[in-house]
XYZ file of C-alpha atoms in Angstrom:
764
model
C -0.046 -0.102 0.070
C 3.071 2.369 0.215
C 3.476 2.588 -3.491
C 2.028 5.642 -5.370
C -0.692 5.023 -7.730
C 0.107 6.326 -11.398
C -1.908 9.340 -12.172
C -3.423 7.891 -15.206
C -5.545 5.437 -13.094
C -8.749 6.722 -11.273
C -9.105 5.096 -7.841
C -11.923 5.620 -5.509
C -11.418 5.964 -1.874
C -12.446 3.290 0.212
C -14.564 3.127 3.520
C -13.026 2.995 6.948
C -14.182 0.617 9.486
C -14.130 2.386 12.736
C -11.255 1.299 14.564
C -8.699 2.863 17.148
C -6.154 5.004 15.148
C -3.281 2.750 13.860
C -5.512 -0.420 13.587
C -7.640 0.550 10.538
C -8.798 -1.692 7.798
C -9.722 -0.421 4.377
C -12.473 -2.074 2.393
C -12.663 -2.036 -1.460
C -15.229 -0.266 -3.303
C -16.677 -3.427 -5.166
C -20.440 -3.091 -5.066
C -21.061 -6.534 -4.427
C -18.515 -6.751 -1.320
C -19.905 -3.615 0.127
C -23.552 -4.331 -0.247
C -23.890 -6.716 2.963
C -21.496 -4.529 4.824
C -23.770 -1.351 4.225
C -26.972 -2.912 5.336
C -25.178 -4.426 8.414
C -24.253 -1.078 9.437
C -27.609 0.219 8.652
C -29.117 -2.053 10.656
C -26.776 -2.383 13.595
C -26.607 -5.987 14.074
C -23.542 -7.665 15.453
C -20.750 -9.423 13.300
C -19.406 -11.840 15.845
C -19.956 -15.448 15.250
C -20.649 -15.895 18.829
C -23.783 -13.269 19.067
C -24.993 -14.963 16.047
C -24.992 -18.738 17.014
C -25.530 -18.254 20.654
C -28.920 -16.735 20.233
C -30.042 -19.448 17.809
C -28.945 -22.090 19.946
C -30.805 -20.936 22.739
C -33.830 -20.422 20.866
C -33.325 -23.932 19.444
C -33.048 -25.418 22.840
C -35.954 -23.695 24.447
C -38.199 -24.583 21.418
C -37.168 -28.469 22.010
C -37.633 -28.274 25.654
C -41.061 -26.636 25.324
C -42.051 -29.078 22.574
C -40.981 -31.940 24.698
C -43.218 -30.652 27.676
C -46.093 -29.956 25.648
C -46.009 -33.551 24.186
C -45.671 -35.093 27.731
C -48.736 -32.937 29.039
C -50.512 -33.935 25.605
C -49.814 -37.515 26.427
C -51.081 -36.947 30.082
C -54.094 -35.267 29.052
C -54.931 -37.904 26.448
C -54.439 -40.828 28.627
C -56.860 -38.910 31.587
C -59.546 -38.465 28.667
C -59.290 -41.851 27.261
C -59.758 -43.529 30.786
C -62.641 -41.296 31.846
C -66.113 -43.047 31.952
C -69.200 -42.398 29.621
C -72.784 -43.319 29.840
C -73.510 -45.601 27.041
C -76.990 -46.944 26.109
C -76.914 -50.573 26.028
C -80.163 -53.067 26.263
C -82.126 -49.857 27.205
C -79.758 -49.045 29.900
C -77.165 -46.663 30.681
C -73.793 -48.380 31.373
C -70.579 -46.580 32.425
C -67.711 -47.569 29.900
C -64.182 -45.984 29.259
C -64.243 -43.400 26.388
C -61.546 -45.326 24.404
C -64.363 -48.371 24.078
C -66.705 -46.341 22.318
C -67.874 -47.382 18.831
C -69.645 -46.326 15.960
C -73.462 -46.215 16.798
C -73.051 -46.138 20.370
C -75.262 -43.473 22.262
C -73.474 -41.320 24.891
C -74.278 -38.943 27.432
C -72.198 -36.061 29.031
C -70.406 -32.872 28.103
C -69.571 -29.559 29.365
C -73.075 -27.754 29.384
C -74.989 -24.757 30.953
C -78.505 -24.673 31.933
C -79.149 -28.510 31.408
C -77.953 -31.442 33.042
C -77.104 -33.672 30.162
C -77.481 -34.268 26.288
C -77.516 -37.264 24.255
C -75.198 -37.482 21.350
C -74.384 -40.328 18.803
C -70.882 -41.468 17.949
C -71.126 -41.107 13.757
C -67.599 -41.294 12.601
C -64.432 -41.917 14.283
C -61.024 -43.599 13.954
C -57.707 -43.157 12.303
C -59.080 -42.533 8.995
C -60.896 -39.433 10.098
C -59.322 -35.779 8.974
C -58.301 -34.800 12.239
C -56.570 -37.818 12.825
C -54.680 -37.658 9.642
C -53.586 -33.984 10.453
C -49.836 -34.145 11.409
C -50.466 -31.561 14.434
C -53.927 -30.521 16.145
C -54.144 -26.718 15.767
C -55.978 -25.122 18.710
C -57.383 -21.791 18.162
C -60.759 -20.065 17.606
C -64.240 -20.705 18.849
C -63.597 -24.271 18.760
C -61.010 -27.054 20.376
C -61.421 -30.371 18.547
C -59.286 -33.372 19.269
C -59.297 -36.893 18.149
C -57.987 -40.221 19.811
C -58.482 -43.398 18.190
C -62.246 -43.933 18.639
C -63.273 -40.591 19.953
C -64.302 -36.995 18.797
C -64.716 -34.515 21.500
C -66.083 -30.821 20.836
C -65.887 -28.358 23.707
C -66.583 -24.636 24.066
C -63.972 -21.981 24.070
C -63.806 -18.263 24.559
C -61.061 -17.641 22.482
C -61.501 -15.206 19.611
C -60.372 -16.211 16.099
C -57.001 -15.571 15.364
C -55.352 -13.789 12.193
C -52.161 -15.078 12.885
C -50.434 -18.173 11.440
C -49.279 -21.372 13.165
C -45.587 -19.814 12.925
C -46.491 -16.568 14.010
C -47.849 -18.015 17.122
C -45.186 -20.332 17.951
C -42.691 -17.259 17.108
C -44.621 -15.144 19.566
C -44.242 -17.684 22.484
C -40.397 -17.888 22.172
C -40.296 -14.315 22.077
C -41.904 -14.074 25.279
C -39.878 -16.530 26.788
C -36.641 -15.006 25.544
C -37.750 -11.392 26.745
C -39.446 -12.484 30.017
C -38.847 -9.166 31.538
C -40.492 -7.066 28.714
C -43.370 -9.391 29.181
C -43.948 -8.822 32.835
C -43.895 -5.110 32.173
C -46.454 -5.470 29.623
C -48.582 -7.487 31.892
C -48.355 -5.132 34.948
C -49.404 -2.235 32.769
C -52.587 -3.982 31.611
C -54.105 -2.962 34.853
C -56.292 0.044 34.395
C -59.040 2.000 36.137
C -61.544 1.178 33.212
C -64.415 1.121 35.915
C -68.080 1.535 35.447
C -69.987 2.005 38.716
C -73.597 2.911 39.600
C -73.321 6.395 41.178
C -76.961 8.090 41.047
C -80.575 7.435 39.893
C -83.549 9.154 39.078
C -87.002 7.524 39.869
C -90.116 8.984 39.661
C -89.020 12.448 39.462
C -86.432 12.306 42.371
C -82.734 12.376 42.441
C -81.123 9.587 44.774
C -77.182 9.698 45.267
C -75.060 11.883 47.363
C -71.621 11.492 45.942
C -69.270 13.645 44.011
C -67.899 12.406 40.789
C -64.216 12.893 39.534
C -65.450 15.293 36.838
C -67.270 17.290 39.487
C -64.104 17.688 41.613
C -62.099 18.498 38.535
C -64.576 21.388 37.732
C -64.611 22.898 41.395
C -61.006 22.556 41.426
C -60.490 24.457 38.377
C -63.117 27.212 39.628
C -61.367 27.613 43.023
C -64.606 26.088 44.810
C -64.252 23.761 47.646
C -66.712 21.015 47.715
C -67.995 18.677 50.986
C -69.081 15.250 49.945
C -71.701 13.771 52.266
C -70.694 9.914 52.662
C -72.386 8.133 55.381
C -70.164 5.787 57.419
C -72.358 2.506 56.495
C -72.370 2.935 52.634
C -72.414 -0.225 50.651
C -69.359 -0.051 48.187
C -68.271 -3.275 45.827
C -66.844 -3.014 42.237
C -69.578 -1.851 39.935
C -71.510 -0.064 42.810
C -70.454 3.227 44.115
C -73.947 4.715 45.426
C -74.587 6.548 48.731
C -78.225 7.019 49.809
C -79.680 5.643 52.760
C -83.270 6.447 51.313
C -82.988 3.596 48.882
C -80.957 1.072 50.694
C -81.846 -1.846 53.106
C -85.772 -1.547 52.169
C -85.607 2.147 52.977
C -87.178 2.845 49.464
C -90.633 1.379 50.815
C -91.056 4.701 52.992
C -90.341 7.013 49.924
C -93.292 9.084 48.037
C -93.290 6.434 45.327
C -92.695 3.011 46.368
C -94.143 1.741 43.228
C -92.091 3.447 41.055
C -88.917 2.202 42.970
C -90.125 -1.340 42.868
C -90.387 -0.936 39.122
C -87.303 0.682 38.660
C -85.386 -2.316 40.554
C -87.108 -4.860 38.763
C -86.421 -3.508 35.207
C -82.687 -3.611 36.415
C -82.887 -7.125 37.615
C -85.011 -8.452 34.566
C -83.929 -6.135 31.561
C -80.427 -7.520 30.320
C -78.684 -10.389 28.860
C -75.920 -10.949 31.892
C -74.881 -14.410 32.740
C -74.664 -15.563 36.525
C -71.571 -17.548 37.556
C -70.608 -19.101 40.791
C -72.300 -19.794 44.082
C -75.939 -18.330 44.168
C -74.868 -15.777 46.827
C -74.665 -12.219 46.960
C -71.275 -12.088 48.216
C -69.776 -14.770 45.992
C -71.433 -14.672 42.531
C -70.036 -13.344 39.421
C -71.821 -11.482 36.415
C -70.656 -12.186 32.872
C -72.010 -9.281 30.880
C -71.648 -7.933 27.445
C -70.698 -4.525 28.676
C -69.333 -3.315 31.966
C -72.116 -0.798 32.444
C -74.524 -3.523 32.334
C -73.270 -5.364 34.663
C -72.943 -2.452 37.330
C -76.767 -1.978 36.659
C -77.361 -5.851 37.586
C -75.243 -5.332 40.531
C -77.112 -2.215 41.748
C -80.331 -4.162 41.686
C -78.768 -6.878 43.825
C -77.739 -4.358 46.423
C -81.117 -2.769 46.096
C -82.648 -5.715 47.321
C -83.470 -7.504 44.081
C -80.762 -10.194 43.569
C -80.749 -11.907 40.229
C -78.932 -15.408 40.935
C -80.094 -17.917 38.048
C -81.044 -17.938 34.602
C -82.147 -20.315 32.096
C -82.944 -19.856 28.370
C -86.684 -19.221 29.249
C -86.622 -17.962 32.921
C -84.813 -15.439 35.436
C -84.798 -16.037 39.260
C -84.671 -12.773 41.304
C -84.493 -12.658 45.220
C -86.730 -9.986 46.144
C -86.200 -8.392 49.618
C -88.779 -5.942 51.312
C -91.267 -6.320 48.658
C -94.353 -7.573 50.642
C -93.203 -6.378 53.990
C -89.916 -5.410 55.472
C -87.491 -8.209 56.059
C -89.446 -10.651 54.034
C -87.047 -12.582 51.228
C -88.808 -14.266 48.436
C -87.632 -16.040 45.482
C -89.658 -14.996 42.285
C -89.396 -16.480 38.623
C -90.185 -14.515 35.896
C -90.764 -16.133 32.570
C -88.797 -14.393 29.615
C -90.797 -14.534 26.333
C -89.025 -12.291 24.149
C -85.764 -10.316 24.151
C -85.438 -7.257 21.812
C -81.621 -6.938 21.877
C -79.688 -3.725 21.881
C -77.976 -2.494 18.674
C -76.303 0.906 17.621
C -79.382 1.484 15.595
C -82.045 0.727 18.298
C -79.970 2.362 20.953
C -82.447 0.433 23.480
C -82.923 -3.007 24.763
C -86.393 -4.502 25.498
C -87.653 -7.828 27.417
C -91.179 -9.122 27.390
C -91.696 -11.573 30.510
C -94.631 -12.829 32.502
C -94.939 -12.731 36.158
C -96.056 -15.479 38.303
C -99.743 -14.292 38.591
C -99.671 -13.921 34.573
C -99.085 -10.190 34.354
C -97.413 -9.413 31.007
C -94.686 -6.387 31.056
C -92.328 -5.044 28.476
C -89.326 -3.541 30.200
C -87.412 -1.332 28.251
C -83.762 0.766 28.806
C -81.890 2.841 26.226
C -80.729 6.353 25.275
C -82.869 9.226 26.408
C -83.394 10.352 22.782
C -84.922 6.993 21.953
C -87.055 6.426 25.139
C -88.743 9.901 25.070
C -89.665 9.363 21.325
C -91.925 6.444 22.824
C -93.365 7.713 25.860
C -97.085 8.031 26.326
C -98.477 11.587 26.304
C -99.997 11.545 29.743
C -96.626 11.787 31.465
C -95.127 15.022 30.189
C -94.667 16.303 33.876
C -92.283 13.341 34.808
C -90.651 13.692 31.500
C -89.710 17.369 31.803
C -88.196 16.676 35.314
C -86.376 13.516 34.566
C -84.887 15.679 31.368
C -83.426 18.180 33.875
C -82.094 15.388 36.114
C -80.294 13.999 32.818
C -78.737 17.407 32.445
C -77.427 17.192 35.701
C -75.890 13.995 35.472
C -74.573 15.012 32.273
C -72.844 17.989 33.691
C -71.237 15.622 36.427
C -69.869 13.469 33.666
C -71.811 10.588 34.077
C -73.407 8.110 31.572
C -77.190 8.097 31.676
C -79.794 5.389 30.685
C -83.542 5.731 30.872
C -86.049 3.282 31.937
C -89.632 2.639 31.104
C -92.304 -0.210 30.978
C -95.612 -1.052 29.855
C -98.182 -3.616 30.642
C -99.579 -5.802 27.673
C -102.625 -7.201 26.904
C -102.684 -10.941 26.127
C -104.399 -10.518 22.957
C -101.998 -7.798 21.823
C -99.138 -9.559 22.886
C -100.208 -12.837 20.825
C -100.964 -10.963 17.774
C -97.474 -9.397 17.997
C -95.798 -12.489 18.946
C -96.661 -14.016 15.583
C -95.215 -10.994 13.842
C -92.169 -11.555 16.046
C -91.770 -15.201 15.295
C -92.161 -14.671 11.694
C -89.736 -11.855 11.384
C -87.094 -14.113 13.326
C -87.429 -17.086 11.214
C -87.035 -14.922 8.045
C -84.058 -15.732 5.804
C -84.044 -12.327 3.943
C -83.374 -8.995 5.906
C -83.854 -10.637 9.285
C -82.182 -7.857 11.464
C -84.435 -5.059 9.588
C -87.702 -6.822 9.962
C -87.205 -7.730 13.700
C -86.526 -3.905 14.288
C -89.595 -2.893 12.513
C -91.439 -5.572 14.498
C -90.202 -3.993 17.773
C -91.193 -0.763 16.798
C -94.791 -2.026 17.100
C -94.500 -2.749 20.648
C -92.183 -0.223 21.783
C -94.503 2.538 22.213
C -96.769 4.150 24.920
C -94.294 3.511 27.397
C -94.248 4.654 31.268
C -91.008 6.387 32.158
C -89.895 5.112 35.499
C -86.615 7.005 35.681
C -83.136 6.886 34.721
C -79.676 5.446 35.820
C -76.268 7.419 35.994
C -73.147 5.587 35.757
C -69.710 6.977 36.309
C -67.017 5.868 33.817
C -63.646 6.662 35.490
C -60.879 7.887 33.136
C -57.795 5.837 32.714
C -54.624 7.194 34.629
C -52.516 9.488 32.529
C -55.347 10.518 29.910
C -55.104 14.161 30.296
C -51.183 14.048 30.161
C -51.326 12.053 27.103
C -53.802 14.281 24.986
C -51.994 17.405 26.260
C -48.711 15.811 24.761
C -50.266 14.969 21.618
C -51.603 18.204 20.962
C -48.039 19.664 21.473
C -46.825 17.390 18.936
C -49.073 19.178 16.402
C -52.331 16.331 16.373
C -55.571 17.391 16.244
C -57.863 15.260 18.535
C -61.496 14.578 17.536
C -63.606 12.701 20.341
C -66.532 10.640 18.830
C -68.689 8.949 21.577
C -71.996 7.746 22.449
C -72.588 10.083 25.411
C -74.857 12.862 26.070
C -73.676 16.229 25.009
C -73.182 17.284 28.570
C -71.070 14.373 29.502
C -69.171 14.468 26.400
C -68.266 18.246 27.305
C -67.522 17.510 31.020
C -65.308 14.405 29.779
C -63.462 16.525 27.269
C -62.718 19.485 30.099
C -61.471 16.517 32.587
C -59.209 15.240 29.621
C -57.737 18.962 28.740
C -59.274 18.606 25.381
C -61.333 21.578 26.116
C -60.597 24.348 28.272
C -62.332 27.890 29.210
C -59.833 29.802 27.330
C -61.167 28.190 23.962
C -64.197 29.310 21.925
C -66.660 26.795 21.926
C -69.382 26.358 19.197
C -72.147 23.973 20.184
C -74.341 22.679 17.433
C -77.191 20.673 19.515
C -80.714 19.219 18.419
C -81.752 19.804 22.396
C -83.248 23.300 21.508
C -86.408 24.276 21.959
C -87.487 25.181 18.481
C -86.491 21.704 17.515
C -88.233 20.294 20.445
C -91.316 22.196 19.562
C -91.513 20.711 16.205
C -90.829 17.287 17.152
C -93.941 17.357 19.525
C -95.886 17.910 16.415
C -94.961 14.536 14.981
C -94.384 15.109 11.578
C -91.307 13.477 10.463
C -90.959 15.269 6.985
C -91.290 18.532 8.877
C -88.753 17.631 11.472
C -85.977 16.461 8.919
C -86.595 19.536 6.901
C -86.397 22.029 9.928
C -83.490 20.164 11.550
C -81.644 20.374 8.481
C -82.279 23.921 7.921
C -81.049 24.929 11.494
C -77.961 22.917 11.217
C -77.216 24.513 7.948
C -77.617 27.959 9.365
C -75.577 27.090 12.486
C -72.889 25.724 10.388
C -72.813 29.035 8.219
C -72.838 31.318 11.305
C -69.899 29.271 12.986
C -67.805 29.317 9.646
C -67.992 33.065 9.423
C -67.181 33.592 13.104
C -64.289 31.411 13.004
C -62.674 33.192 9.850
C -63.247 36.572 11.654
C -61.350 34.723 14.721
C -58.581 33.953 12.224
C -57.905 37.294 11.305
C -57.933 38.814 14.598
C -55.082 39.673 16.871
C -55.801 37.189 19.820
C -56.690 34.249 17.440
C -58.186 31.915 20.114
C -58.576 28.131 19.915
C -61.810 26.997 18.693
C -63.693 24.062 19.599
C -66.887 22.329 18.116
C -69.317 20.181 19.749
C -72.118 18.492 17.750
C -74.745 15.749 18.672
C -75.427 12.741 16.292
C -78.484 14.148 15.267
C -77.141 17.396 13.818
C -74.216 15.353 12.491
C -76.691 13.255 10.642
C -77.773 16.289 8.538
C -74.280 17.609 8.511
C -73.019 14.752 6.788
C -75.207 15.189 3.953
C -73.547 16.125 0.525
C -74.819 19.440 0.353
C -73.209 20.362 3.967
C -70.335 18.190 4.512
C -67.797 20.637 2.668
C -68.762 23.217 5.213
C -68.730 20.828 8.053
C -65.154 19.809 7.120
C -64.070 23.185 6.512
C -65.172 24.522 10.074
C -63.766 21.420 11.893
C -60.399 21.752 10.470
C -60.298 25.001 11.752
C -61.079 23.791 15.354
C -58.369 22.885 17.885
C -60.759 20.137 19.055
C -63.852 18.472 17.837
C -66.320 16.506 19.989
C -69.139 14.219 18.395
C -71.763 12.743 21.205
C -74.666 10.848 20.699
C -73.014 9.213 17.122
C -73.630 5.839 15.996
C -70.837 3.457 15.281
C -71.708 4.320 11.511
C -71.403 8.161 11.844
C -68.004 7.531 13.768
C -66.733 5.573 10.474
C -68.611 8.652 8.213
C -66.355 11.342 10.268
C -63.150 9.316 9.756
C -63.750 9.002 6.338
C -64.575 12.671 5.702
C -61.313 13.618 7.025
C -59.478 11.194 5.431
C -60.786 11.554 1.933
C -62.263 14.893 1.957
C -59.202 16.492 3.779
C -56.443 14.321 2.725
C -55.213 13.997 6.149
C -53.610 10.894 7.882
C -55.810 9.566 10.540
C -55.428 7.231 13.494
C -58.609 5.998 15.325
C -58.354 4.495 18.670
C -61.016 2.791 20.389
C -61.914 -0.261 23.151
C -65.225 -1.420 22.167
C -67.194 -2.996 19.611
C -68.849 0.083 18.326
C -65.468 1.355 17.366
C -64.781 -1.210 15.184
C -65.956 0.613 11.840
C -64.280 3.508 13.045
C -60.975 1.841 13.327
C -60.875 0.110 10.004
C -62.013 3.533 8.233
C -58.840 5.373 9.476
C -55.369 4.818 8.231
C -53.943 3.708 11.297
C -56.056 1.568 13.793
C -55.477 1.123 17.483
C -57.216 -1.064 19.858
C -56.997 -0.968 23.693
C -57.733 -4.133 25.431
C -59.852 -3.980 28.498
C -63.282 -4.538 29.925
C -65.215 -3.764 26.790
C -64.007 -6.998 24.772
C -61.368 -7.741 22.216
C -63.166 -6.998 19.238
C -61.458 -3.573 18.740
C -58.061 -5.333 19.256
C -58.725 -8.060 16.685
C -59.669 -5.293 14.092
C -56.733 -3.094 14.718
C -53.289 -2.536 13.720
C -51.763 -2.144 16.735
C -53.131 -3.111 20.434
C -52.276 -1.463 23.639
C -53.351 -1.725 27.472
C -54.103 1.828 28.212
C -54.695 4.827 26.465
C -51.729 6.801 27.873
C -49.614 4.410 25.823
C -50.720 5.926 22.817
C -47.959 8.764 22.895
C -45.115 6.496 23.229
C -46.457 4.568 20.323
C -46.684 7.509 18.014
C -43.818 9.728 19.372
C -41.202 7.093 20.597
C -41.675 3.889 18.660
C -43.330 5.847 15.744
C -40.380 8.272 15.469
C -37.923 5.393 15.629
C -39.641 3.305 12.829
C -39.743 6.315 10.908
C -36.020 6.998 11.070
C -35.250 3.211 10.636
C -37.371 3.257 7.155
C -35.680 6.614 6.177
C -32.047 4.969 6.833
C -33.000 1.922 4.667
C -34.286 4.394 1.911
C -31.282 6.454 2.215
C -28.794 3.693 2.045
C -30.963 2.019 -1.208
C -30.463 5.707 -2.911
C -26.773 6.006 -1.744
C -26.100 2.504 -3.656
C -27.820 3.884 -6.741
C -25.717 6.999 -6.352
C -22.509 5.155 -5.937
C -23.162 2.688 -8.963
C -23.779 5.613 -10.989
C -20.414 7.738 -9.719
C -18.428 4.613 -10.562
C -19.271 4.633 -14.000
C -18.976 8.058 -14.631
C -15.176 7.855 -12.841
C -14.738 4.937 -15.524
C -15.743 7.198 -18.478
C -13.770 10.070 -17.093
C -10.432 8.055 -17.115
C -7.388 10.012 -16.097
C -9.033 13.554 -16.474
C -9.348 14.235 -12.820
C -6.225 15.781 -11.177
C -4.990 13.974 -8.098
C -6.579 16.876 -5.950
C -9.805 16.301 -7.533
C -9.565 12.790 -7.105
C -8.505 13.410 -3.257
C -11.542 15.691 -2.696
C -14.005 13.335 -4.895
C -13.367 10.396 -2.735
C -13.469 12.118 0.577
C -16.965 13.553 -0.305
C -17.930 9.818 -0.766
C -17.128 8.832 2.781
C -20.100 8.418 5.358
C -20.928 11.568 7.282
C -21.330 9.470 10.442
C -19.724 9.597 14.027
C -17.599 6.817 15.068
C -18.752 4.736 17.915
C -15.115 4.069 18.837
C -13.602 7.620 18.341
C -16.475 9.940 18.774
C -15.113 11.834 15.301
C -16.540 11.873 11.859
C -15.034 9.759 9.436
C -14.137 12.326 7.251
C -12.000 14.060 9.967
C -8.699 15.610 8.873
C -6.990 12.690 10.386
C -8.716 10.140 8.378
C -8.311 12.474 5.355
C -4.465 12.556 5.826
C -4.432 8.859 6.141
C -6.182 8.240 2.692
C -3.835 10.693 0.836
C -0.993 8.956 2.356
C -1.977 5.711 0.819
C -2.314 7.440 -2.485
C 0.774 9.239 -2.389
C -0.716 12.632 -2.000
C 0.646 15.223 0.849
C -2.147 16.273 3.226
C -0.741 17.901 6.512
C -2.451 16.868 9.524
C -4.019 19.405 12.085
C -2.831 20.239 15.315
C -5.935 19.062 16.896
C -5.826 15.685 14.913
C -2.405 15.134 16.200
C -3.264 15.703 19.888
C -6.287 13.354 19.431
C -3.915 10.495 18.025
C -1.550 10.787 21.001
C -4.190 10.646 23.357
C -5.386 7.637 22.020
C -2.159 5.750 22.581
C -2.632 5.056 26.241
C -5.827 3.496 25.821
C -4.386 0.923 23.247
C -4.721 -2.740 24.671
C -1.538 -4.551 25.861
C -2.506 -7.383 23.016
C -2.379 -4.472 20.400
C 0.995 -2.986 21.602
C 2.543 -6.285 21.156
């Protein structure tokens, strides 16, 4: 390397591997030789053979141990199953024999069942020629677990959701969890949140019950500098899902209230109108409820604490242990026959149950959103309707989620006529859901309002700080919720999404003018009037927003709109105006919206504004919104796993969204950019090499040196802390080419300071 290079030859400078001075290695500029090195440096992977072989050996060893352990457990399980006894019908008698002796044609009894003691099954096809027996390995996932052993085919119910991953991905995930146990434990601990729903207050017969203060009320008082005193009794009952404090309804004291009949209907509606399944011992202390949502479970728990204990359910009957109904201290078990269940969905926004009392009384119990319940009330109860509406506004201002409860006595002839239509709709093969909704409309009318419930949905830890961080990063946040407008506004305040310094624009259907038109009952006039009102409000808000933009102060804007107005605002003639105004707002809150409207708003921003959108939710009603966005994030919690299964990323709590976007998202962005940069650099190197070959010896030595130095990577050495194109390296390359380049004084001092750090082996 000490010989000089002829001037007629063009040489490109190589790349230096970061090492201590005096121990440098020059890499040639061959494209094929440098390609793996570049991607190796780009991805920062180890180069030592030990670091490559050792992790692989550990993975293979753990895999072998895992497979051996699973095979042993499967063998033990098969031995237990095959030696279990099963009842077989022989000579008109049930005879117990081992499962492995079953033959085709045997009639068997026994399985893991609910609501029945046994079922009878027939062995149709078993043995080594079945498909499952011929499959090399049994794959266990999804809704059903199926296994085969010689002459038995068993199916057991499972609660796992369908998996989108392949078998290889699932096995790799298990290995990763074993290798990174510490990270797994951290994630497991982080999954414990405060996603709780507790029965907090209620309104029965025009009277409010419940003395507690919600977290939203405490936060609002703290912001306004007001000190509130919470009146809590010493003997208040408290359990998960029930945080109610009012002695007037506890321990049978409701019998002394001015409206005891309304209280009784209220409690029975909570105990009967649901789809909850009880599990465990039939005692108030040990029973557990499996519900479709946490708020439905909270309502059943509230009925239990009020003395109406739902403890057993069959497909046709609900059993309730009622206290203090006939007289104080008396407890009786009452069975209610469930005749029909009109299930809740996002369109109906209500749920109804038709039941028969032991004395033959037919009752329809209904619970749902205030907007749909009030539309179906009888005309003779306007006074309680007005008072309850005021109570709902108070609950909403306290940040509570509300539901209205109503009932209706049915005449047997009316019910029989309606039930025939219901059976026909239920057995229909075309448009079944639509027909069921139409039949439900025929009976869910002229209801009697009982009251309303108020449930506190506690915020997860760190939500306000997360939202503030995302807003500082320039991300606009829109809230799409099914809560009331008052509840949504107060939750937005609690989350720091809205504050008193913002200019708020509220477009609501709960105005006196709209209510007056709705009371007339003309649907065509209602639709026309609301659309005109929404158009007028949007135009007014847009003009006012434009005036604020041109002003000196330029306050932040916030839009709040409810679902009924949003339905007309999303009309093709108004959506452009809605989008233009919404994009000028710092925050947008859409309340009382359906899952379809959530998806429509997301698509409006994604397609209309050409913005990158991210949707995050934790329930089944958020699936359509998650799928409509560019990026979907699901929160795994008490609402189920539907949102997680439909999302691109899954997190345990909302506050992890900041790390997902601002930390892991930033790292991912850098990695992608670095790979793209390396790919373009490779193309540039190839092009530059061809140009140099064509140029031949035209370049002067100084130009050749300058061009070679310019091709060096502009990165900092991890070993020395200096740039690769520092004067020291530049002079080293020049010396190899026979070109004189004087060293700088600071570079000489740096070399001298590095000499004592050299290892003894290197000196030798």
